[in-house]
Short mmCIF file of C-alpha atoms (C1' of nucleotides) in Angstrom, two decimals:
data_model
loop_
_atom_site.label_atom_id
_atom_site.label_comp_id
_atom_site.label_asym_id
_atom_site.label_seq_id
_atom_site.Cartn_x
_atom_site.Cartn_y
_atom_site.Cartn_z
CA MET A 1 -10.51 -5.85 -15.86
CA SER A 2 -9.99 -2.13 -15.70
CA GLU A 3 -9.63 -1.43 -12.00
CA ARG A 4 -10.99 2.05 -12.35
CA THR A 5 -12.84 3.12 -15.43
CA LYS A 6 -12.73 6.78 -16.21
CA ARG A 7 -16.34 6.88 -17.25
CA LYS A 8 -18.99 4.90 -15.47
CA PRO A 9 -22.30 4.39 -17.22
CA GLY A 10 -24.90 6.84 -16.14
CA GLU A 11 -22.36 8.93 -14.33
CA THR A 12 -23.15 12.11 -16.20
CA ARG A 13 -26.81 11.38 -15.89
CA ASP A 14 -26.48 11.40 -12.12
CA LYS A 15 -24.30 14.46 -12.23
CA LEU A 16 -26.97 16.29 -14.16
CA MET A 17 -29.76 15.28 -11.84
CA ASN A 18 -27.72 16.22 -8.83
CA ALA A 19 -26.84 19.51 -10.45
CA ALA A 20 -30.48 20.36 -11.02
CA LEU A 21 -31.24 19.41 -7.45
CA THR A 22 -28.33 21.45 -6.16
CA LEU A 23 -29.54 24.52 -7.97
CA VAL A 24 -33.01 24.03 -6.55
CA GLY A 25 -31.39 23.65 -3.14
CA LYS A 26 -29.68 26.98 -3.64
CA GLY A 27 -33.03 28.66 -3.96
CA ARG A 28 -33.58 28.61 -7.70
CA HIS A 29 -36.93 27.48 -8.96
CA PHE A 30 -36.89 24.37 -11.09
CA THR A 31 -39.08 25.90 -13.79
CA SER A 32 -36.63 28.71 -14.30
CA LEU A 33 -33.62 26.45 -14.79
CA GLY A 34 -32.11 26.13 -18.23
CA ILE A 35 -30.24 23.31 -19.87
CA ARG A 36 -27.00 25.26 -20.00
CA GLU A 37 -27.29 26.26 -16.39
CA VAL A 38 -27.68 22.69 -15.28
CA THR A 39 -24.85 21.35 -17.41
CA ARG A 40 -22.59 24.15 -16.20
CA GLN A 41 -23.33 23.26 -12.60
CA ALA A 42 -22.64 19.62 -13.41
CA GLY A 43 -19.32 20.48 -15.03
CA VAL A 44 -20.37 19.02 -18.33
CA VAL A 45 -20.70 20.33 -21.85
CA PRO A 46 -24.23 21.48 -22.77
CA THR A 47 -24.82 18.99 -25.55
CA SER A 48 -24.24 16.09 -23.18
CA PHE A 49 -27.59 16.85 -21.69
CA TYR A 50 -29.37 15.42 -24.70
CA ARG A 51 -27.69 12.06 -24.29
CA HIS A 52 -29.83 11.50 -21.22
CA PHE A 53 -32.84 13.78 -21.33
CA ARG A 54 -35.04 15.19 -24.04
CA ASN A 55 -35.68 18.48 -22.27
CA MET A 56 -36.08 19.97 -18.82
CA ASP A 57 -39.48 18.39 -18.28
CA ASP A 58 -37.90 15.03 -18.83
CA ILE A 59 -35.28 15.45 -16.15
CA GLY A 60 -38.01 16.74 -13.88
CA LEU A 61 -40.03 13.58 -14.34
CA GLN A 62 -37.05 11.45 -13.50
CA LEU A 63 -36.51 13.50 -10.38
CA VAL A 64 -40.09 12.77 -9.40
CA ASP A 65 -39.27 9.07 -9.61
CA GLU A 66 -36.30 9.50 -7.33
CA LEU A 67 -38.46 11.54 -5.04
CA GLY A 68 -40.69 8.50 -4.81
CA LEU A 69 -37.76 6.48 -3.49
CA VAL A 70 -37.02 9.08 -0.85
CA LEU A 71 -40.62 8.98 0.30
CA ARG A 72 -40.63 5.18 0.49
CA ARG A 73 -37.51 5.25 2.62
CA MET A 74 -39.19 7.69 4.90
CA MET A 75 -42.27 5.50 5.22
CA ARG A 76 -40.18 2.48 5.95
CA GLU A 77 -38.37 4.24 8.74
CA ALA A 78 -41.65 5.50 10.15
CA ARG A 79 -43.12 2.02 10.17
CA ALA A 80 -40.07 0.65 11.93
CA ASN A 81 -39.89 3.32 14.61
CA VAL A 82 -43.44 4.15 15.46
CA LEU A 83 -44.45 1.38 17.81
CA GLN A 84 -46.81 2.66 20.43
CA ALA A 85 -49.84 4.54 19.30
CA ASP A 86 -49.78 7.35 21.79
CA LYS A 87 -46.55 8.82 20.50
CA LEU A 88 -47.51 8.12 16.92
CA MET A 89 -47.85 11.65 15.73
CA GLU A 90 -44.88 13.18 17.49
CA GLU A 91 -42.68 10.41 16.13
CA SER A 92 -44.02 10.64 12.62
CA VAL A 93 -43.65 14.38 12.44
CA GLY A 94 -40.14 14.07 13.80
CA ILE A 95 -39.17 11.54 11.18
CA PHE A 96 -40.72 13.66 8.51
CA ILE A 97 -38.82 16.74 9.57
CA SER A 98 -35.50 14.99 9.75
CA HIS A 99 -35.98 13.50 6.31
CA ALA A 100 -37.05 16.82 4.92
CA GLN A 101 -33.88 18.37 6.23
CA ALA A 102 -31.67 15.55 5.05
CA ASN A 103 -33.15 15.73 1.56
CA ARG A 104 -33.86 19.42 1.51
CA SER A 105 -33.45 19.82 -2.22
CA PHE A 106 -35.77 16.96 -3.00
CA PHE A 107 -38.52 18.33 -0.86
CA LEU A 108 -38.02 21.79 -2.25
CA PHE A 109 -38.44 20.33 -5.67
CA MET A 110 -41.60 18.64 -4.52
CA ALA A 111 -43.07 21.80 -3.04
CA GLN A 112 -42.31 23.70 -6.21
CA GLY A 113 -43.68 21.04 -8.49
CA LEU A 114 -47.13 21.18 -6.93
CA ALA A 115 -47.72 24.50 -8.64
CA GLY A 116 -45.14 24.13 -11.38
CA GLU A 117 -45.81 24.74 -15.02
CA SER A 118 -45.37 21.21 -16.28
CA ARG A 119 -48.62 19.37 -15.97
CA ALA A 120 -46.79 16.04 -16.12
CA ILE A 121 -44.51 16.80 -13.20
CA GLN A 122 -47.39 18.21 -11.23
CA GLU A 123 -49.37 15.06 -11.81
CA GLY A 124 -46.39 12.91 -10.86
CA ILE A 125 -45.93 14.59 -7.52
CA ARG A 126 -49.64 14.54 -6.84
CA SER A 127 -49.62 10.84 -7.54
CA GLU A 128 -46.78 10.26 -5.09
CA MET A 129 -48.81 12.06 -2.48
CA ARG A 130 -51.86 9.95 -3.17
CA TYR A 131 -49.81 6.81 -2.83
CA PHE A 132 -48.39 8.07 0.42
CA ALA A 133 -51.86 8.83 1.76
CA SER A 134 -53.19 5.41 0.84
CA GLU A 135 -50.25 3.67 2.49
CA LEU A 136 -50.89 5.72 5.57
CA ALA A 137 -54.51 4.59 5.52
CA ASN A 138 -53.39 0.96 5.30
CA ASP A 139 -51.10 1.36 8.26
CA LEU A 140 -53.74 2.99 10.37
CA ARG A 141 -56.21 0.28 9.57
CA ARG A 142 -53.67 -2.38 10.38
CA LEU A 143 -53.01 -0.78 13.75
CA LYS A 144 -56.74 -0.99 14.46
CA LEU A 145 -56.80 2.64 15.47
CA VAL A 146 -59.63 3.74 13.27
CA ASP A 147 -62.13 0.94 13.15
CA HIS A 148 -65.06 3.25 13.36
CA LEU A 149 -64.26 5.01 10.09
CA SER A 150 -65.52 3.90 6.73
CA ASP A 151 -62.94 3.38 4.03
CA GLY A 152 -63.92 6.59 2.34
CA ASP A 153 -63.69 8.62 5.49
CA LEU A 154 -60.37 7.13 6.41
CA GLU A 155 -59.03 7.95 3.01
CA MET A 156 -60.20 11.51 3.33
CA THR A 157 -58.61 11.84 6.74
CA CYS A 158 -55.29 10.58 5.48
CA ASP A 159 -55.51 12.85 2.49
CA LEU A 160 -55.95 15.82 4.77
CA VAL A 161 -53.06 14.66 6.93
CA VAL A 162 -50.73 14.38 4.00
CA ARG A 163 -51.76 17.78 2.71
CA SER A 164 -51.24 19.42 6.04
CA VAL A 165 -47.82 17.92 6.40
CA ALA A 166 -46.95 18.91 2.85
CA PHE A 167 -47.93 22.44 3.59
CA SER A 168 -45.80 22.47 6.70
CA LEU A 169 -43.02 21.55 4.36
CA THR A 170 -43.10 25.01 2.86
CA ASP A 171 -42.79 26.47 6.34
CA LEU A 172 -39.89 24.19 7.13
CA LEU A 173 -38.02 24.84 3.93
CA GLY A 174 -38.35 28.55 4.47
CA VAL A 175 -36.20 28.52 7.61
CA SER A 176 -32.62 27.39 7.87
CA ALA A 177 -32.15 23.97 9.41
CA GLU A 178 -29.92 25.51 12.08
CA ASP A 179 -32.64 27.74 13.42
CA GLU A 180 -33.68 25.22 16.01
CA TYR A 181 -36.26 27.43 17.61
CA GLN A 182 -38.20 27.91 14.40
CA VAL A 183 -37.93 24.26 13.51
CA GLU A 184 -39.27 23.37 16.91
CA GLN A 185 -42.20 25.71 16.40
CA ILE A 186 -43.02 24.08 13.12
CA ARG A 187 -42.73 20.66 14.64
CA LYS A 188 -45.14 21.55 17.41
CA ARG A 189 -47.63 23.19 15.13
CA THR A 190 -47.62 20.34 12.65
CA THR A 191 -48.10 17.85 15.43
CA ARG A 192 -51.04 19.78 16.76
CA PHE A 193 -52.56 19.94 13.31
CA LEU A 194 -52.45 16.19 13.09
CA GLN A 195 -53.84 15.78 16.57
CA LEU A 196 -56.69 18.10 15.71
CA ILE A 197 -57.44 16.14 12.58
CA PHE A 198 -57.47 12.85 14.44
CA VAL A 199 -59.67 14.19 17.18
CA GLY A 200 -62.00 15.13 14.37
CA ALA A 201 -61.75 11.67 12.88
CA ALA A 202 -62.39 10.03 16.23
CA ASN A 203 -65.63 11.95 16.65
CA TRP A 204 -66.62 11.94 13.01
CA ASN A 205 -69.41 9.44 13.08
CA ASN A 206 -71.12 11.01 16.08
CA LYS A 207 -71.73 14.11 14.06
CA ARG A 208 -72.69 12.67 10.73
CA SER A 209 -76.23 11.44 10.29
CA MET B 1 -60.39 69.71 -20.29
CA SER B 2 -59.28 67.02 -22.72
CA GLU B 3 -62.30 64.75 -22.95
CA ARG B 4 -60.22 61.74 -23.73
CA THR B 5 -56.52 61.71 -23.04
CA LYS B 6 -54.48 59.36 -25.13
CA ARG B 7 -52.36 58.31 -22.20
CA LYS B 8 -53.85 57.83 -18.78
CA PRO B 9 -51.48 57.82 -15.83
CA GLY B 10 -50.61 54.34 -14.74
CA GLU B 11 -52.13 52.84 -17.81
CA THR B 12 -49.00 51.04 -18.91
CA ARG B 13 -48.39 49.98 -15.36
CA ASP B 14 -51.74 48.22 -15.31
CA LYS B 15 -51.14 46.77 -18.72
CA LEU B 16 -47.89 45.27 -17.50
CA MET B 17 -49.39 43.78 -14.38
CA ASN B 18 -52.28 42.35 -16.35
CA ALA B 19 -49.87 40.99 -18.90
CA ALA B 20 -47.88 39.17 -16.24
CA LEU B 21 -51.09 37.82 -14.78
CA THR B 22 -52.34 36.76 -18.18
CA LEU B 23 -49.19 34.82 -18.85
CA VAL B 24 -49.49 33.10 -15.50
CA GLY B 25 -53.09 32.33 -16.37
CA LYS B 26 -51.92 30.71 -19.56
CA GLY B 27 -49.91 28.22 -17.58
CA ARG B 28 -46.55 29.93 -17.40
CA HIS B 29 -44.82 30.09 -14.06
CA PHE B 30 -44.22 33.56 -12.72
CA THR B 31 -40.60 32.86 -11.86
CA SER B 32 -39.82 31.92 -15.41
CA LEU B 33 -41.25 35.09 -16.92
CA GLY B 34 -38.89 37.67 -18.38
CA ILE B 35 -39.18 41.39 -18.72
CA ARG B 36 -39.31 41.24 -22.49
CA GLU B 37 -41.94 38.55 -22.42
CA VAL B 38 -44.20 40.61 -20.19
CA THR B 39 -43.79 43.81 -22.15
CA ARG B 40 -44.43 41.94 -25.37
CA GLN B 41 -47.68 40.55 -23.99
CA ALA B 42 -48.62 44.04 -22.83
CA GLY B 43 -47.94 45.47 -26.28
CA VAL B 44 -45.33 47.84 -24.94
CA VAL B 45 -41.69 48.45 -25.63
CA PRO B 46 -39.32 46.63 -23.24
CA THR B 47 -37.73 49.72 -21.75
CA SER B 48 -41.10 50.99 -20.58
CA PHE B 49 -40.99 48.33 -17.94
CA TYR B 50 -38.39 50.24 -15.98
CA ARG B 51 -40.61 53.29 -15.72
CA HIS B 52 -42.77 51.35 -13.29
CA PHE B 53 -40.83 48.44 -11.86
CA ARG B 54 -37.25 47.83 -10.90
CA ASN B 55 -37.28 44.15 -11.85
CA MET B 56 -39.54 41.14 -11.94
CA ASP B 57 -39.55 40.74 -8.18
CA ASP B 58 -40.89 44.24 -7.89
CA ILE B 59 -43.86 43.61 -10.13
CA GLY B 60 -44.45 40.40 -8.21
CA LEU B 61 -44.66 42.27 -4.93
CA GLN B 62 -47.16 44.70 -6.36
CA LEU B 63 -49.21 41.76 -7.57
CA VAL B 64 -49.22 40.43 -4.03
CA ASP B 65 -50.74 43.70 -2.91
CA GLU B 66 -53.49 43.43 -5.48
CA LEU B 67 -54.00 39.84 -4.43
CA GLY B 68 -54.67 41.20 -0.97
CA LEU B 69 -57.52 43.26 -2.36
CA VAL B 70 -59.02 40.24 -4.06
CA LEU B 71 -58.92 38.32 -0.82
CA ARG B 72 -60.56 41.15 1.11
CA ARG B 73 -63.37 41.29 -1.43
CA MET B 74 -63.85 37.58 -0.99
CA MET B 75 -63.99 37.89 2.79
CA ARG B 76 -66.50 40.69 2.56
CA GLU B 77 -68.78 38.65 0.38
CA ALA B 78 -68.46 35.69 2.71
CA ARG B 79 -69.37 37.79 5.70
CA ALA B 80 -72.40 39.17 3.91
CA ASN B 81 -73.71 35.86 2.68
CA VAL B 82 -72.99 33.38 5.41
CA LEU B 83 -75.76 33.96 7.86
CA GLN B 84 -76.80 30.73 9.47
CA ALA B 85 -74.11 28.64 11.06
CA ASP B 86 -75.18 25.24 9.83
CA LYS B 87 -74.52 26.03 6.18
CA LEU B 88 -71.42 27.98 7.07
CA MET B 89 -68.88 25.72 5.48
CA GLU B 90 -70.75 24.84 2.33
CA GLU B 91 -71.36 28.51 1.67
CA SER B 92 -67.80 29.55 2.41
CA VAL B 93 -66.29 26.89 0.21
CA GLY B 94 -68.71 27.85 -2.53
CA ILE B 95 -67.75 31.49 -2.35
CA PHE B 96 -64.12 30.57 -2.31
CA ILE B 97 -64.43 28.40 -5.37
CA SER B 98 -66.33 30.96 -7.36
CA HIS B 99 -63.79 33.65 -6.51
CA ALA B 100 -60.94 31.34 -7.35
CA GLN B 101 -62.47 30.74 -10.76
CA ALA B 102 -63.28 34.38 -11.38
CA ASN B 103 -59.72 35.40 -10.51
CA ARG B 104 -58.00 32.29 -11.73
CA SER B 105 -54.75 34.02 -12.61
CA PHE B 106 -54.46 35.71 -9.25
CA PHE B 107 -54.91 32.49 -7.38
CA LEU B 108 -52.51 30.70 -9.66
CA PHE B 109 -49.99 33.38 -8.89
CA MET B 110 -50.64 32.85 -5.20
CA ALA B 111 -50.22 29.09 -5.39
CA GLN B 112 -46.98 29.51 -7.29
CA GLY B 113 -45.61 32.15 -4.98
CA LEU B 114 -45.83 29.92 -1.92
CA ALA B 115 -42.86 27.96 -3.21
CA GLY B 116 -41.45 30.62 -5.49
CA GLU B 117 -37.86 31.71 -5.56
CA SER B 118 -38.30 35.23 -4.30
CA ARG B 119 -38.26 35.21 -0.55
CA ALA B 120 -40.01 38.57 -0.47
CA ILE B 121 -42.97 37.44 -2.57
CA GLN B 122 -43.19 34.23 -0.60
CA GLU B 123 -43.30 36.18 2.62
CA GLY B 124 -45.91 38.54 1.21
CA ILE B 125 -48.28 35.76 0.28
CA ARG B 126 -47.72 34.01 3.55
CA SER B 127 -48.56 37.22 5.31
CA GLU B 128 -51.80 37.56 3.38
CA MET B 129 -52.72 34.08 4.47
CA ARG B 130 -51.98 34.85 8.08
CA TYR B 131 -54.15 37.92 7.90
CA PHE B 132 -56.91 35.90 6.36
CA ALA B 133 -56.66 33.28 9.08
CA SER B 134 -56.80 35.85 11.85
CA GLU B 135 -59.84 37.52 10.33
CA LEU B 136 -61.50 34.17 10.15
CA ALA B 137 -60.75 33.64 13.82
CA ASN B 138 -62.33 36.99 14.63
CA ASP B 139 -65.46 36.12 12.72
CA LEU B 140 -65.82 32.78 14.38
CA ARG B 141 -65.39 34.27 17.78
CA ARG B 142 -67.94 36.93 16.99
CA LEU B 143 -70.43 34.29 15.95
CA LYS B 144 -69.92 32.64 19.34
CA LEU B 145 -69.38 29.30 17.67
CA VAL B 146 -66.15 28.42 19.36
CA ASP B 147 -66.36 29.66 22.89
CA HIS B 148 -64.69 26.60 24.29
CA LEU B 149 -61.43 27.19 22.45
CA SER B 150 -58.55 29.24 23.77
CA ASP B 151 -57.25 32.01 21.54
CA GLY B 152 -54.23 29.97 20.64
CA ASP B 153 -56.24 26.91 19.73
CA LEU B 154 -58.67 28.93 17.68
CA GLU B 155 -55.82 30.51 15.81
CA MET B 156 -54.34 27.13 15.09
CA THR B 157 -57.65 25.80 13.86
CA CYS B 158 -58.11 28.73 11.50
CA ASP B 159 -54.56 28.36 10.30
CA LEU B 160 -55.24 24.75 9.42
CA VAL B 161 -58.47 25.72 7.69
CA VAL B 162 -56.77 28.31 5.55
CA ARG B 163 -54.00 25.91 4.63
CA SER B 164 -56.40 23.19 3.66
CA VAL B 165 -58.39 25.53 1.50
CA ALA B 166 -55.21 26.87 -0.07
CA PHE B 167 -54.16 23.37 -0.90
CA SER B 168 -57.50 22.65 -2.48
CA LEU B 169 -56.72 25.62 -4.63
CA THR B 170 -54.03 23.65 -6.41
CA ASP B 171 -56.57 20.93 -7.09
CA LEU B 172 -59.05 23.43 -8.39
CA LEU B 173 -56.62 25.27 -10.62
CA GLY B 174 -55.54 21.99 -12.13
CA VAL B 175 -58.94 21.31 -13.69
CA SER B 176 -60.75 23.48 -16.17
CA ALA B 177 -63.57 25.54 -14.76
CA GLU B 178 -65.97 23.90 -17.21
CA ASP B 179 -65.37 20.42 -15.85
CA GLU B 180 -68.28 20.67 -13.47
CA TYR B 181 -67.97 17.16 -12.19
CA GLN B 182 -64.42 17.61 -11.05
CA VAL B 183 -65.16 20.98 -9.55
CA GLU B 184 -68.03 19.45 -7.65
CA GLN B 185 -65.74 16.74 -6.31
CA ILE B 186 -63.28 19.32 -5.10
CA ARG B 187 -66.03 21.31 -3.50
CA LYS B 188 -67.31 18.29 -1.63
CA ARG B 189 -63.92 17.18 -0.51
CA THR B 190 -62.88 20.61 0.70
CA THR B 191 -66.12 20.98 2.60
CA ARG B 192 -65.57 17.65 4.28
CA PHE B 193 -62.05 18.66 5.21
CA LEU B 194 -63.37 21.70 6.95
CA GLN B 195 -66.10 19.75 8.67
CA LEU B 196 -63.55 17.25 9.89
CA ILE B 197 -61.38 20.03 11.24
CA PHE B 198 -64.26 21.64 13.06
CA VAL B 199 -65.41 18.37 14.54
CA GLY B 200 -61.88 18.13 15.82
CA ALA B 201 -62.03 21.64 17.20
CA ALA B 202 -65.36 20.98 18.87
CA ASN B 203 -63.94 18.01 20.74
CA TRP B 204 -60.49 19.44 21.28
CA ASN B 205 -60.69 20.27 24.96
CA ASN B 206 -62.12 16.92 25.92
CA LYS B 207 -58.99 15.25 24.72
CA ARG B 208 -56.35 17.59 25.96
CA SER B 209 -55.73 16.99 29.63
"C1'" DA C 1 -9.86 -8.53 -30.83
"C1'" DC C 2 -13.18 -6.00 -33.22
"C1'" DA C 3 -17.14 -3.61 -34.57
"C1'" DC C 4 -21.00 -1.25 -32.86
"C1'" DA C 5 -23.62 1.45 -29.71
"C1'" DA C 6 -23.47 4.61 -26.11
"C1'" DT C 7 -21.59 8.57 -24.35
"C1'" DG C 8 -18.78 12.89 -24.17
"C1'" DT C 9 -16.77 17.14 -26.67
"C1'" DG C 10 -16.08 21.34 -29.56
"C1'" DC C 11 -17.91 24.51 -32.56
"C1'" DA C 12 -21.37 27.19 -34.63
"C1'" DC C 13 -25.42 29.98 -35.11
"C1'" DA C 14 -29.83 32.07 -34.88
"C1'" DA C 15 -32.77 33.79 -31.45
"C1'" DG C 16 -33.81 35.81 -27.20
"C1'" DT C 17 -32.48 38.50 -22.96
"C1'" DG C 18 -31.52 42.53 -19.70
"C1'" DT C 19 -30.59 47.06 -19.76
"C1'" DA C 20 -28.20 51.62 -20.93
"C1'" DC C 21 -28.78 55.89 -23.49
"C1'" DA C 22 -30.79 59.55 -26.06
"C1'" DC C 23 -34.87 61.30 -27.70
"C1'" DA C 24 -40.11 62.16 -28.15
"C1'" DT C 25 -44.35 63.18 -26.22
"C1'" DA C 26 -47.94 63.88 -22.68
"C1'" DT C 27 -49.43 65.82 -18.14
"C1'" DC C 28 -49.37 69.05 -14.73
"C1'" DA C 29 -47.96 73.15 -11.57
"C1'" DG C 30 -47.15 77.94 -11.69
"C1'" DC D 1 -48.53 79.75 -21.80
"C1'" DT D 2 -44.16 77.70 -20.04
"C1'" DG D 3 -41.16 75.05 -18.22
"C1'" DA D 4 -40.58 70.74 -15.48
"C1'" DT D 5 -41.52 66.10 -14.83
"C1'" DA D 6 -43.40 61.71 -15.84
"C1'" DT D 7 -44.03 58.45 -19.19
"C1'" DG D 8 -43.34 56.07 -23.76
"C1'" DT D 9 -40.13 54.85 -27.90
"C1'" DG D 10 -36.11 53.37 -30.83
"C1'" DT D 11 -31.61 51.80 -31.17
"C1'" DA D 12 -27.76 49.40 -29.61
"C1'" DC D 13 -24.78 46.00 -27.33
"C1'" DA D 14 -22.89 42.42 -24.82
"C1'" DC D 15 -24.51 37.97 -23.13
"C1'" DT D 16 -26.99 33.87 -22.68
"C1'" DT D 17 -29.78 30.31 -24.49
"C1'" DG D 18 -31.27 25.95 -27.03
"C1'" DT D 19 -29.79 22.90 -30.17
"C1'" DG D 20 -27.78 20.84 -34.63
"C1'" DC D 21 -23.63 18.58 -36.44
"C1'" DA D 22 -19.28 16.26 -36.88
"C1'" DC D 23 -15.91 14.02 -34.33
"C1'" DA D 24 -13.50 11.65 -30.28
"C1'" DT D 25 -13.64 8.39 -26.65
"C1'" DT D 26 -15.36 4.61 -23.99
"C1'" DG D 27 -17.87 0.20 -22.88
"C1'" DT D 28 -19.89 -4.18 -24.42
"C1'" DG D 29 -21.33 -8.38 -26.74
"C1'" DT D 30 -19.46 -11.75 -29.66
#
DNA sequence: ACACAATGTGCACAAGTGTACACATATCAG
DNA sequence: CTGATATGTGTACACTTGTGCACATTGTGT
């Protein structure tokens, strides 16, 4: 009946995760964050941390899960907006860039985690990327754009696409979102990368065997 | 005239840089290393650090320079060994993998630095990669393998190649060098990535306009 | 309404950290 | 050889860190 409860369940938990993300967004590296630092940023007493997480690795893993949600949202939007095949890559790259900017901290966290020091987090992020690549392969097959490729080759192509885009991420996160010129450069280059890859995929079978 | 001096110039400096590298090799992330930790590993008193470096970023930058040397050595070996064009990619990937394993710590440091928290180190590594890509472009042009590509397109292709290989690095560094099966998988996949890219490059002009 | 579990707080402490300062020793130029 | 300079060492201090413990507050199922 209490109209407004002073303490919602999981409130501090969210505050802590947001705090960690905020610090990452400010340029700190996740691996170098400490428990006290995070709780301070969250405006919470240090010991509260242990009510929700065992250690920093733990909070990292939970951030990976949330990262998964962000990626799914992005995929959903891409599927909804990319209708005609000819603009496929420009559109996709555009959607990717706008999501990366809207969730800057999340993507920073992702880029860091790929070479982070926690094997578990690393594996988590890698797994998200694999999932993303396989969904991409499904979509492409459904659109009948790549009938000439074997399943294995299609998977490889999508893997390379996802990697290339992920690498562009580090370019993108290195420039401020306001620097429109630089962002535009990155957009163009990433798009061309993808086009190059798909030209390769289109002519793949001719070469092999 | 002293046959053996007890203290060689720059000896501690090297010990410190090796110590930092060793710690990175052991799985620690460079950004999370502290001055005391490094000096301890080097078997040196903490204050000695300041005789050679201003702070951790400084030592990181000097490591980037040494990384440059490692990369040059690798390029030289590649140029010497890759003679016939048909085996070009297998050979190159092989050389890359063996160098990456021989200098594991250096390449770990490189992979970490790409998303590290020091803008300067990040920029340094990025610059090494650009240099590498442009040298690759020179070599390819010299071998007359890519006459149909404009300078810009060739540069882009090489950029994508370098990025893909760099990303494979994170795969490679994630498995132990003794796990031959996994290493072989990575070798195959990376080679196929490069082949795909070059098939794309070979058919690039047909597509564009 | 009540007891219990979940969550938040304050305090404490040992350990580790960056770095300043004064001093010792080695190397080198003249 | 002699001083100057570069390099290494020991001590010290103010802070920060992770985390254990006892206690306060809140939310929930019955």
